[in-house]
Every structure is written in C-alpha cells, then in structure tokens.
C-alpha cells in the first residue's frame, strides 16, 4: 500500500514511521493540507491520510477518485471535514481513529481549566520578572462547583471522571443519555437549559454537526451564570466566537479555555509568529488575561500519537486484506 500523509508535522512522521516498522508500507509525508489544489500530490497513492483541517469536499473527493485513491484514512476522531456522501458516490471508503486517547484530551481540559481558575499563566510570568506579589491572582476552588458537560462520549466521560475526583457536582447533556454510565460515574443528565443556568464550569464534548453548530451563541451565553468558565476541546464551530468575544468584553464570562477555534484552519498548527494575524476575532481573544488558547493540542501526547499511528496503519492493513473494515465512517454514522 502507498499512503500519502497530508498536513504532516515532524511528530506525525516520527510516530507513523515507528508504527510502520510492523507494516512496511510506502509512506510519503506532505506538509500541505489535502484540498482541491493539493489533490495532485495523491497521484499514485492508494490511501490518503488527512487530519482535522484538511478540507475533503465533493470536488476534492471527485479528484481523488480520478487519481484512483481508494481509502481516506483520517488520523483523527472527528470527520466533519469529509463529504461522506461524495465519498460513497465515488466508492472511496473513509475510516477514522475513533479513540486514540480520550484521557489525553480530557486531561488537557483540566490543564486549561486549572490555569484559568488559579491564574498560573500569570504567576509564571510574574515570578520570572521578579514580581512575587499575589494581587490579582485570587482564584476559585473546583471542589463543590457544578461542572457541566455537553456530550457524554469517550472524552466527555473521561472529563466527568476527572471532575468527580475534584469533588464537583456533575451535570451532563447528551442526545443519547446512558443511565448506566451516569450511575457508574456519578453524574446526572439534565436539559441543556438547566446546565446553562446551573454550571459554574462548562466543558464541550459534542461533535460538530448541524445541530451543534453555534450551540454556544448570544442567547445561550445570556442564560449562563455570570462568571461561568467554559472550555472547548471539541470543535471550534460549537461556539459563535463573536458572541463569546462580546460576553468576555462585558465580563459575563469569567474565563474561557479554547483548544479549538471555528476559523482555526490555516492558523492552528502553523508558526505565524512573524506575520500579522488576519483574524481579528482570534487576535482579540488572545488579548484577554482570562482566555487560554491552545492550538488544537488536546490529543498531543506520545501515547495518543502512537495509538493514532498504529490504528491508521492497522486499518489500512484490514482494507488491504478486504472484508470487514474497522473504524469505517458511513453517511448513517
Ligand atoms: P464520541 O463520539 O465518543 O462522543 C460524542 C458524544 O456527543 C456522543 O455521546 C454523542 O451522542 C454526543 N452528541 C452528538 N450530538 C450531540 C448533540 N447535538 N448534543 C449533545 N451531545 C451530542 O466522541 P469523543 O471521542 O468523545 O470526541 C468528542 C469530540 O472531541 C470529537 O467530535 C472531536 O471533534 C473532538 N476531539 C478533539 C481533540 C483535540 O485534540 N482537541 C481530540 C479528539 C477529539
């Protein structure tokens, strides 16, 4: 099998090459994202391996089919960036990595959250500047706070388990509630509006779809408690960024941790330190002391990268053998 890896970074290359010792496939690594203009790079490959910000729309898929690509092996869990109907029309199968380390992303939620509520990012800078004053560093205790989770899938569950360890009261919403899971972890399912009204901390773990796009908007923000701290490690499109910016300026939102951003494509994962940031909303978000932005690194642990690489190559091996294809994504998924 010949595999073209798109939007590839040094850490992807290292993890895939390590895992490939077991498989011996021909791997080519491209820094470009897969899209209409970069499809020619896939010429002669059986498989393309894109990531979260590659845009695999109907045109791209038609061109991939013309290049005889037969499998899109996403090296991520989300698949909102692939036109599944177009893939089915062209007979290209799509697979993903459904769970490479839910704990990695869940732990990142708390990296962001604890930074925000204990202001360690500010303390770090102060102490390095010889300023040992504590003024302005008063935080709040997580113990006893109401922690709301939207989406009780793999990452939502891992987040709830950690939040339970902090002694939070746990509320959650999911389109498909699982009573057994709620009893086992010790959380209660509640209506979205009740979570918005009661949560001191809100963590987003639902996938991006038509019914979750801008789930957090001016109206839902207005229903939240003043001072709410929100963390989004799911997909940027869940939040209307302009509405969030307004709520931050007004002081209604107490803090925000964002590992994803709705217009992150072309910005996140890139070193733009020598350029003017063109996105004014993102640029403004970086100016708040109570906003912690990370560049979609929730998954970025050695363990998760190794899992991703071995899952991708294992799925390609199953595809090569024919028959049942694990981790396949279909339009009905
Ligand atoms: P999952 O598929 O295990 O769970 C998603 C949950 O959301 C399911 O329980 C589903 O029923 C629920 N859901 C679907 N539509 C909903 C709606 N409208 N309202 C409420 N709940 C809804 O997915 P997993 O592995 O927990 O990942 C969650 C998201 O995290 C992914 O969709 C992906 O976008 C993102 N992600 C981010 C990473 C990062 O590095 N920041 C790494 C991996 C995933």
Tab-separated table of C-alpha atoms and ligand atoms in Angstrom:
chain	number	residue	atom	x	y	z
A	1	UNK	CA	0.000	0.000	0.000
A	2	UNK	CA	1.176	3.517	-0.813
A	3	UNK	CA	-0.022	6.116	1.691
A	4	UNK	CA	0.115	9.903	1.241
A	5	UNK	CA	0.096	11.673	4.618
A	6	UNK	CA	-1.195	15.265	4.439
A	7	UNK	CA	-0.776	18.199	6.833
A	8	UNK	CA	2.123	16.222	8.246
A	9	UNK	CA	4.375	17.517	11.024
A	10	UNK	CA	7.642	16.075	12.350
A	11	UNK	CA	5.816	14.366	15.243
A	12	UNK	CA	3.332	12.678	12.844
A	13	UNK	CA	6.172	11.440	10.674
A	14	UNK	CA	8.064	10.036	13.643
A	15	UNK	CA	5.021	8.210	15.074
A	16	UNK	CA	3.925	6.798	11.692
A	17	UNK	CA	7.447	5.669	10.783
A	18	UNK	CA	7.767	3.912	14.159
A	19	UNK	CA	4.434	2.118	13.715
A	20	UNK	CA	5.233	1.289	10.097
A	21	UNK	CA	8.118	-0.976	11.167
A	22	UNK	CA	5.426	-3.606	11.663
A	23	UNK	CA	3.707	-2.986	8.305
A	24	UNK	CA	6.347	-1.888	5.806
A	25	UNK	CA	4.058	0.365	3.740
A	26	UNK	CA	5.358	3.119	1.494
A	27	UNK	CA	4.669	6.399	3.287
A	28	UNK	CA	5.061	9.883	1.805
A	29	UNK	CA	4.712	12.935	4.025
A	30	UNK	CA	3.344	16.249	2.748
A	31	UNK	CA	3.169	19.422	4.822
A	32	UNK	CA	0.280	20.687	2.677
A	33	UNK	CA	-3.313	20.176	3.725
A	34	UNK	CA	-5.386	17.982	1.433
A	35	UNK	CA	-7.815	20.035	-0.647
A	36	UNK	CA	-8.763	20.860	-4.218
A	37	UNK	CA	-5.371	22.305	-5.154
A	38	UNK	CA	-3.227	19.641	-3.470
A	39	UNK	CA	-5.001	16.525	-4.776
A	40	UNK	CA	-2.331	16.013	-7.489
A	41	UNK	CA	0.121	15.126	-4.688
A	42	UNK	CA	-2.000	11.998	-4.126
A	43	UNK	CA	-1.283	10.702	-7.626
A	44	UNK	CA	-0.107	7.094	-7.496
A	45	UNK	CA	-1.207	6.561	-3.872
A	46	UNK	CA	-3.891	4.089	-2.752
A	47	UNK	CA	-4.581	5.851	0.521
A	48	UNK	CA	-4.624	9.453	1.704
A	49	UNK	CA	-4.177	10.201	5.388
A	50	UNK	CA	-5.523	13.663	6.258
A	51	UNK	CA	-6.040	15.415	9.593
A	52	UNK	CA	-8.641	17.721	11.155
A	53	UNK	CA	-8.207	20.803	8.982
A	54	UNK	CA	-7.833	19.189	5.559
A	55	UNK	CA	-10.962	20.061	3.567
A	56	UNK	CA	-12.163	16.949	1.804
A	57	UNK	CA	-15.202	18.279	-0.026
A	58	UNK	CA	-17.076	16.817	-3.006
A	59	UNK	CA	-14.678	18.323	-5.576
A	60	UNK	CA	-11.626	17.038	-3.728
A	61	UNK	CA	-13.198	13.590	-3.493
A	62	UNK	CA	-14.041	13.521	-7.206
A	63	UNK	CA	-10.401	14.375	-7.959
A	64	UNK	CA	-9.140	11.740	-5.518
A	65	UNK	CA	-11.333	9.164	-7.277
A	66	UNK	CA	-9.867	10.249	-10.613
A	67	UNK	CA	-6.399	9.596	-9.115
A	68	UNK	CA	-7.560	6.096	-8.074
A	69	UNK	CA	-7.324	6.777	-4.358
A	70	UNK	CA	-9.469	4.159	-2.647
A	71	UNK	CA	-9.289	4.961	1.045
A	72	UNK	CA	-9.363	8.133	3.146
A	73	UNK	CA	-7.728	7.165	6.443
A	74	UNK	CA	-8.313	10.092	8.790
A	75	UNK	CA	-5.830	10.233	11.630
A	76	UNK	CA	-8.373	11.908	13.910
A	77	UNK	CA	-11.716	11.123	15.530
A	78	UNK	CA	-13.852	13.913	14.023
A	79	UNK	CA	-14.958	13.544	10.401
A	80	UNK	CA	-16.949	16.769	9.907
A	81	UNK	CA	-14.399	17.842	7.264
A	82	UNK	CA	-15.206	14.957	4.879
A	83	UNK	CA	-18.152	14.905	2.461
A	84	UNK	CA	-19.207	11.335	3.222
A	85	UNK	CA	-21.943	11.265	0.597
A	86	UNK	CA	-19.491	12.234	-2.114
A	87	UNK	CA	-17.065	9.560	-0.888
A	88	UNK	CA	-19.790	6.907	-1.074
A	89	UNK	CA	-20.817	8.078	-4.544
A	90	UNK	CA	-17.237	7.644	-5.732
A	91	UNK	CA	-16.672	4.332	-3.926
A	92	UNK	CA	-13.959	5.762	-1.660
A	93	UNK	CA	-14.099	4.307	1.845
A	94	UNK	CA	-13.490	6.547	4.869
A	95	UNK	CA	-12.001	5.391	8.155
A	96	UNK	CA	-11.045	7.317	11.266
A	97	UNK	CA	-9.347	6.774	14.602
A	98	UNK	CA	-12.347	6.711	16.923
A	99	UNK	CA	-10.461	6.785	20.230
A	100	UNK	CA	-6.750	7.253	20.478
A	101	UNK	CA	-6.598	8.585	23.977
A	102	UNK	CA	-9.742	10.188	25.325
A	103	UNK	CA	-7.791	10.810	28.537
A	104	UNK	CA	-5.219	12.944	26.697
A	105	UNK	CA	-7.890	15.434	25.626
A	106	UNK	CA	-9.763	15.202	28.943
A	107	UNK	CA	-6.554	15.960	30.843
A	108	UNK	CA	-5.980	18.954	28.573
A	109	UNK	CA	-9.397	20.280	29.647
A	110	UNK	CA	-8.011	20.467	33.178
A	111	UNK	CA	-4.704	21.954	32.045
A	112	UNK	CA	-6.729	24.834	30.585
A	113	UNK	CA	-9.227	24.976	33.427
A	114	UNK	CA	-6.729	24.995	36.286
A	115	UNK	CA	-4.619	27.591	34.507
A	116	UNK	CA	-7.683	29.811	34.224
A	117	UNK	CA	-9.085	29.368	37.704
A	118	UNK	CA	-5.724	29.505	39.540
A	119	UNK	CA	-4.124	32.030	37.135
A	120	UNK	CA	-0.879	30.050	36.907
A	121	UNK	CA	-0.133	31.575	33.489
A	122	UNK	CA	0.053	34.981	35.117
A	123	UNK	CA	2.047	33.685	38.094
A	124	UNK	CA	4.586	32.106	35.742
A	125	UNK	CA	5.258	35.406	34.011
A	126	UNK	CA	5.283	37.432	37.207
A	127	UNK	CA	7.786	35.300	39.078
A	128	UNK	CA	10.151	35.289	36.105
A	129	UNK	CA	10.029	39.074	36.237
A	130	UNK	CA	10.891	39.118	39.947
A	131	UNK	CA	7.328	40.028	40.918
A	132	UNK	CA	6.261	37.852	43.840
A	133	UNK	CA	3.069	39.764	44.625
A	134	UNK	CA	-0.209	37.833	44.820
A	135	UNK	CA	-2.505	40.750	43.970
A	136	UNK	CA	-4.900	39.796	41.202
A	137	UNK	CA	-4.163	36.081	41.498
A	138	UNK	CA	-7.143	35.066	43.650
A	139	UNK	CA	-8.729	32.012	42.062
A	140	UNK	CA	-11.597	29.724	42.947
A	141	UNK	CA	-11.834	26.177	44.235
A	142	UNK	CA	-13.224	23.497	41.919
A	143	UNK	CA	-14.431	21.375	44.835
A	144	UNK	CA	-18.186	21.777	45.258
A	145	UNK	CA	-18.710	23.627	41.940
A	146	UNK	CA	-21.231	22.493	39.345
A	147	UNK	CA	-19.425	21.040	36.342
A	148	UNK	CA	-21.500	20.745	33.153
A	149	UNK	CA	-20.523	18.507	30.258
A	150	UNK	CA	-22.155	18.561	26.834
A	151	UNK	CA	-21.578	15.251	25.053
A	152	UNK	CA	-21.001	12.171	27.223
A	153	UNK	CA	-18.992	10.194	24.668
A	154	UNK	CA	-15.468	8.954	25.288
A	155	UNK	CA	-13.846	12.323	26.057
A	156	UNK	CA	-16.884	13.658	27.932
A	157	UNK	CA	-16.828	10.568	30.164
A	158	UNK	CA	-13.086	10.848	30.837
A	159	UNK	CA	-13.633	14.524	31.723
A	160	UNK	CA	-16.506	13.683	34.090
A	161	UNK	CA	-14.371	11.088	35.879
A	162	UNK	CA	-11.602	13.633	36.483
A	163	UNK	CA	-14.129	16.286	37.569
A	164	UNK	CA	-15.568	13.801	40.035
A	165	UNK	CA	-12.078	13.475	41.538
A	166	UNK	CA	-12.073	17.222	42.157
A	167	UNK	CA	-15.328	16.886	44.114
A	168	UNK	CA	-17.527	18.729	41.611
A	169	UNK	CA	-21.274	18.250	41.231
A	170	UNK	CA	-21.663	16.722	37.771
A	171	UNK	CA	-24.383	17.573	35.244
A	172	UNK	CA	-24.390	16.406	31.640
A	173	UNK	CA	-26.386	16.573	28.444
A	174	UNK	CA	-26.278	14.171	25.512
A	175	UNK	CA	-28.686	13.415	22.683
A	176	UNK	CA	-28.460	9.775	23.773
A	177	UNK	CA	-28.373	9.589	27.582
A	178	UNK	CA	-26.877	6.477	29.139
A	179	UNK	CA	-28.370	5.920	32.615
A	180	UNK	CA	-25.945	3.126	33.482
A	181	UNK	CA	-22.971	5.347	32.708
A	182	UNK	CA	-24.457	8.184	34.777
A	183	UNK	CA	-24.875	5.864	37.764
A	184	UNK	CA	-21.383	4.428	37.380
A	185	UNK	CA	-19.588	7.794	37.130
A	186	UNK	CA	-21.979	9.631	39.425
A	187	UNK	CA	-23.431	12.366	37.216
A	188	UNK	CA	-26.957	13.471	36.436
A	189	UNK	CA	-28.369	14.090	32.990
A	190	UNK	CA	-30.120	17.465	32.688
A	191	UNK	CA	-31.708	19.589	29.965
A	192	UNK	CA	-29.328	21.895	28.113
A	193	UNK	CA	-31.052	24.981	29.505
A	194	UNK	CA	-30.670	23.704	33.067
A	195	UNK	CA	-26.967	23.087	32.507
A	196	UNK	CA	-26.530	26.566	31.035
A	197	UNK	CA	-28.308	28.033	34.073
A	198	UNK	CA	-26.501	25.999	36.751
A	199	UNK	CA	-22.972	25.266	35.559
A	200	UNK	CA	-20.026	27.103	37.114
A	201	UNK	CA	-17.836	25.277	34.618
A	202	UNK	CA	-18.942	24.069	31.208
A	203	UNK	CA	-16.942	21.667	29.053
A	204	UNK	CA	-17.911	20.923	25.440
A	205	UNK	CA	-17.526	17.413	24.017
A	206	UNK	CA	-20.245	17.058	21.376
A	207	UNK	CA	-19.113	16.661	17.770
A	208	UNK	CA	-19.622	19.438	15.229
A	209	UNK	CA	-22.824	18.856	13.255
A	210	UNK	CA	-25.723	20.980	12.019
A	211	UNK	CA	-27.434	20.732	15.407
A	212	UNK	CA	-24.337	21.670	17.420
A	213	UNK	CA	-23.062	24.486	15.206
A	214	UNK	CA	-23.032	27.658	17.361
A	215	UNK	CA	-24.640	25.808	20.246
A	216	UNK	CA	-22.920	28.463	22.329
A	217	UNK	CA	-24.328	31.727	20.996
A	218	UNK	CA	-25.523	35.072	22.352
A	219	UNK	CA	-28.787	33.528	23.630
A	220	UNK	CA	-27.197	30.516	25.375
A	221	UNK	CA	-24.409	32.701	26.802
A	222	UNK	CA	-27.032	35.047	28.256
A	223	UNK	CA	-28.627	32.104	30.073
A	224	UNK	CA	-25.328	31.143	31.744
A	225	UNK	CA	-24.241	32.209	35.209
A	226	UNK	CA	-22.196	35.366	35.361
A	227	UNK	CA	-18.578	34.268	35.793
A	228	UNK	CA	-19.013	30.872	34.108
A	229	UNK	CA	-15.756	29.276	32.952
A	230	UNK	CA	-16.081	27.436	29.657
A	231	UNK	CA	-13.676	25.004	27.984
A	232	UNK	CA	-13.929	23.813	24.397
A	233	UNK	CA	-11.700	20.961	23.244
A	234	UNK	CA	-14.224	19.587	20.728
A	235	UNK	CA	-14.622	21.624	17.559
A	236	UNK	CA	-14.468	25.402	17.219
A	237	UNK	CA	-17.764	25.636	15.353
A	238	UNK	CA	-19.668	24.792	18.539
A	239	UNK	CA	-19.092	28.383	19.674
A	240	UNK	CA	-20.131	31.606	17.960
A	241	UNK	CA	-16.789	33.349	18.539
A	242	UNK	CA	-18.113	36.864	18.055
A	243	UNK	CA	-20.828	36.255	20.680
A	244	UNK	CA	-18.180	34.836	23.023
A	245	UNK	CA	-15.989	37.877	22.470
A	246	UNK	CA	-18.908	40.179	23.333
A	247	UNK	CA	-19.675	38.176	26.504
A	248	UNK	CA	-15.999	38.339	27.545
A	249	UNK	CA	-15.833	42.102	26.989
A	250	UNK	CA	-18.970	42.561	29.016
A	251	UNK	CA	-17.498	40.438	31.846
A	252	UNK	CA	-20.338	37.918	31.752
A	253	UNK	CA	-17.988	35.019	31.060
A	254	UNK	CA	-15.350	34.531	33.753
A	255	UNK	CA	-12.874	32.555	31.687
A	256	UNK	CA	-12.525	30.546	28.521
A	257	UNK	CA	-10.165	27.743	27.566
A	258	UNK	CA	-10.131	27.098	23.832
A	259	UNK	CA	-8.176	24.296	22.234
A	260	UNK	CA	-10.213	24.697	19.057
A	261	UNK	CA	-11.487	27.729	17.182
A	262	UNK	CA	-14.079	27.940	14.437
A	263	UNK	CA	-11.704	29.512	11.919
A	264	UNK	CA	-8.580	27.628	13.023
A	265	UNK	CA	-7.909	26.197	9.555
A	266	UNK	CA	-4.684	27.652	8.188
A	267	UNK	CA	-3.784	29.188	11.562
A	268	UNK	CA	-3.581	26.405	14.133
A	269	UNK	CA	-0.565	24.093	13.746
A	270	UNK	CA	1.343	26.869	11.910
A	271	UNK	CA	4.108	29.205	13.085
A	272	UNK	CA	2.725	32.635	12.207
A	273	UNK	CA	4.877	34.492	14.725
A	274	UNK	CA	6.483	36.628	12.010
A	275	UNK	CA	3.195	37.663	10.391
A	276	UNK	CA	0.175	39.835	11.123
A	277	UNK	CA	-2.706	37.719	12.345
A	278	UNK	CA	-5.529	38.330	9.856
A	279	UNK	CA	-8.387	37.058	12.027
A	280	UNK	CA	-9.445	39.999	14.210
A	281	UNK	CA	-11.661	37.920	16.492
A	282	UNK	CA	-8.848	35.468	17.207
A	283	UNK	CA	-6.373	38.322	17.658
A	284	UNK	CA	-8.714	39.983	20.177
A	285	UNK	CA	-9.262	36.687	22.032
A	286	UNK	CA	-5.502	36.391	22.594
A	287	UNK	CA	-5.513	39.719	24.487
A	288	UNK	CA	-7.713	38.658	27.424
A	289	UNK	CA	-5.999	37.570	30.644
A	290	UNK	CA	-8.870	35.129	31.238
A	291	UNK	CA	-8.698	33.371	27.856
A	292	UNK	CA	-6.342	30.416	27.424
A	293	UNK	CA	-5.869	29.438	23.816
A	294	UNK	CA	-4.015	26.347	22.691
A	295	UNK	CA	-3.610	25.276	19.106
A	296	UNK	CA	-5.633	22.020	18.973
A	297	UNK	CA	-3.136	20.154	21.132
A	298	UNK	CA	-5.599	18.284	23.334
A	299	UNK	CA	-4.623	14.985	21.753
A	300	UNK	CA	-0.901	15.728	21.572
A	301	UNK	CA	0.710	13.153	23.845
A	302	UNK	CA	3.253	10.498	22.945
A	303	UNK	CA	0.735	7.819	23.839
A	304	UNK	CA	-2.008	9.247	21.630
A	305	UNK	CA	0.327	9.771	18.652
A	306	UNK	CA	1.495	6.157	18.885
A	307	UNK	CA	-2.128	4.944	19.118
A	308	UNK	CA	-3.156	7.071	16.134
A	309	UNK	CA	-0.292	5.754	14.005
A	310	UNK	CA	-0.867	2.081	14.817
A	311	UNK	CA	-4.648	2.403	14.375
A	312	UNK	CA	-4.300	4.118	10.974
A	313	UNK	CA	-1.866	1.510	9.673
A	314	UNK	CA	-3.853	-1.376	11.174
A	315	UNK	CA	-6.987	-0.120	9.434
A	316	UNK	CA	-5.107	0.199	6.138
A	317	UNK	CA	-3.956	-3.421	6.616
A	318	UNK	CA	-7.587	-4.524	7.095
A	319	UNK	CA	-8.561	-2.597	3.950
A	320	UNK	CA	-5.762	-4.306	2.007
A	321	UNK	CA	-6.969	-7.736	3.187
A	322	UNK	CA	-10.565	-6.914	2.130
A	323	UNK	CA	-13.693	-7.867	4.066
A	324	UNK	CA	-14.836	-6.147	7.250
A	325	UNK	CA	-13.308	-2.671	7.634
A	326	UNK	CA	-12.946	-1.463	11.235
A	327	UNK	CA	-13.443	2.214	12.139
A	328	UNK	CA	-15.331	2.917	8.942
A	329	UNK	CA	-17.430	6.088	8.771
A	330	UNK	CA	-20.595	5.981	6.687
A	331	UNK	CA	-23.298	8.533	5.980
A	332	UNK	CA	-25.552	6.811	8.522
A	333	UNK	CA	-22.876	7.126	11.266
B	1	LIG	P1	-17.737	10.438	20.856
B	1	LIG	O1	-18.326	10.122	19.544
B	1	LIG	O2	-17.248	9.321	21.734
B	1	LIG	O3	-18.796	11.274	21.732
B	1	LIG	C1	-19.581	12.316	21.237
B	1	LIG	C2	-20.834	12.373	22.106
B	1	LIG	O4	-21.579	13.521	21.721
B	1	LIG	C3	-21.745	11.156	21.913
B	1	LIG	O5	-22.121	10.638	23.176
B	1	LIG	C4	-22.949	11.727	21.169
B	1	LIG	O6	-24.170	11.068	21.489
B	1	LIG	C5	-22.948	13.145	21.674
B	1	LIG	N1	-23.686	14.076	20.824
B	1	LIG	C6	-23.855	14.045	19.482
B	1	LIG	N2	-24.620	15.083	19.085
B	1	LIG	C7	-24.930	15.774	20.212
B	1	LIG	C8	-25.705	16.935	20.457
B	1	LIG	N3	-26.310	17.589	19.467
B	1	LIG	N4	-25.824	17.368	21.732
B	1	LIG	C9	-25.221	16.704	22.748
B	1	LIG	N5	-24.488	15.582	22.582
B	1	LIG	C10	-24.332	15.137	21.332
B	1	LIG	O7	-16.576	11.473	20.596
B	1	LIG	P2	-15.297	11.793	21.507
B	1	LIG	O8	-14.206	10.838	21.191
B	1	LIG	O9	-15.704	11.956	22.925
B	1	LIG	O10	-14.860	13.205	20.912
B	1	LIG	C11	-15.669	14.368	21.071
B	1	LIG	C12	-15.166	15.432	20.120
B	1	LIG	O11	-13.856	15.853	20.555
B	1	LIG	C13	-14.947	14.894	18.695
B	1	LIG	O12	-16.108	15.077	17.932
B	1	LIG	C14	-13.799	15.709	18.180
B	1	LIG	O13	-14.360	16.758	17.410
B	1	LIG	C15	-13.131	16.276	19.413
B	1	LIG	N6	-11.739	15.879	19.607
B	1	LIG	C16	-10.812	16.861	19.890
B	1	LIG	C17	-9.498	16.546	20.123
B	1	LIG	C18	-8.493	17.607	20.442
B	1	LIG	O14	-7.282	17.388	20.285
B	1	LIG	N7	-8.892	18.776	20.907
B	1	LIG	C19	-9.029	15.147	20.068
B	1	LIG	C20	-10.093	14.190	19.774
B	1	LIG	C21	-11.381	14.562	19.566
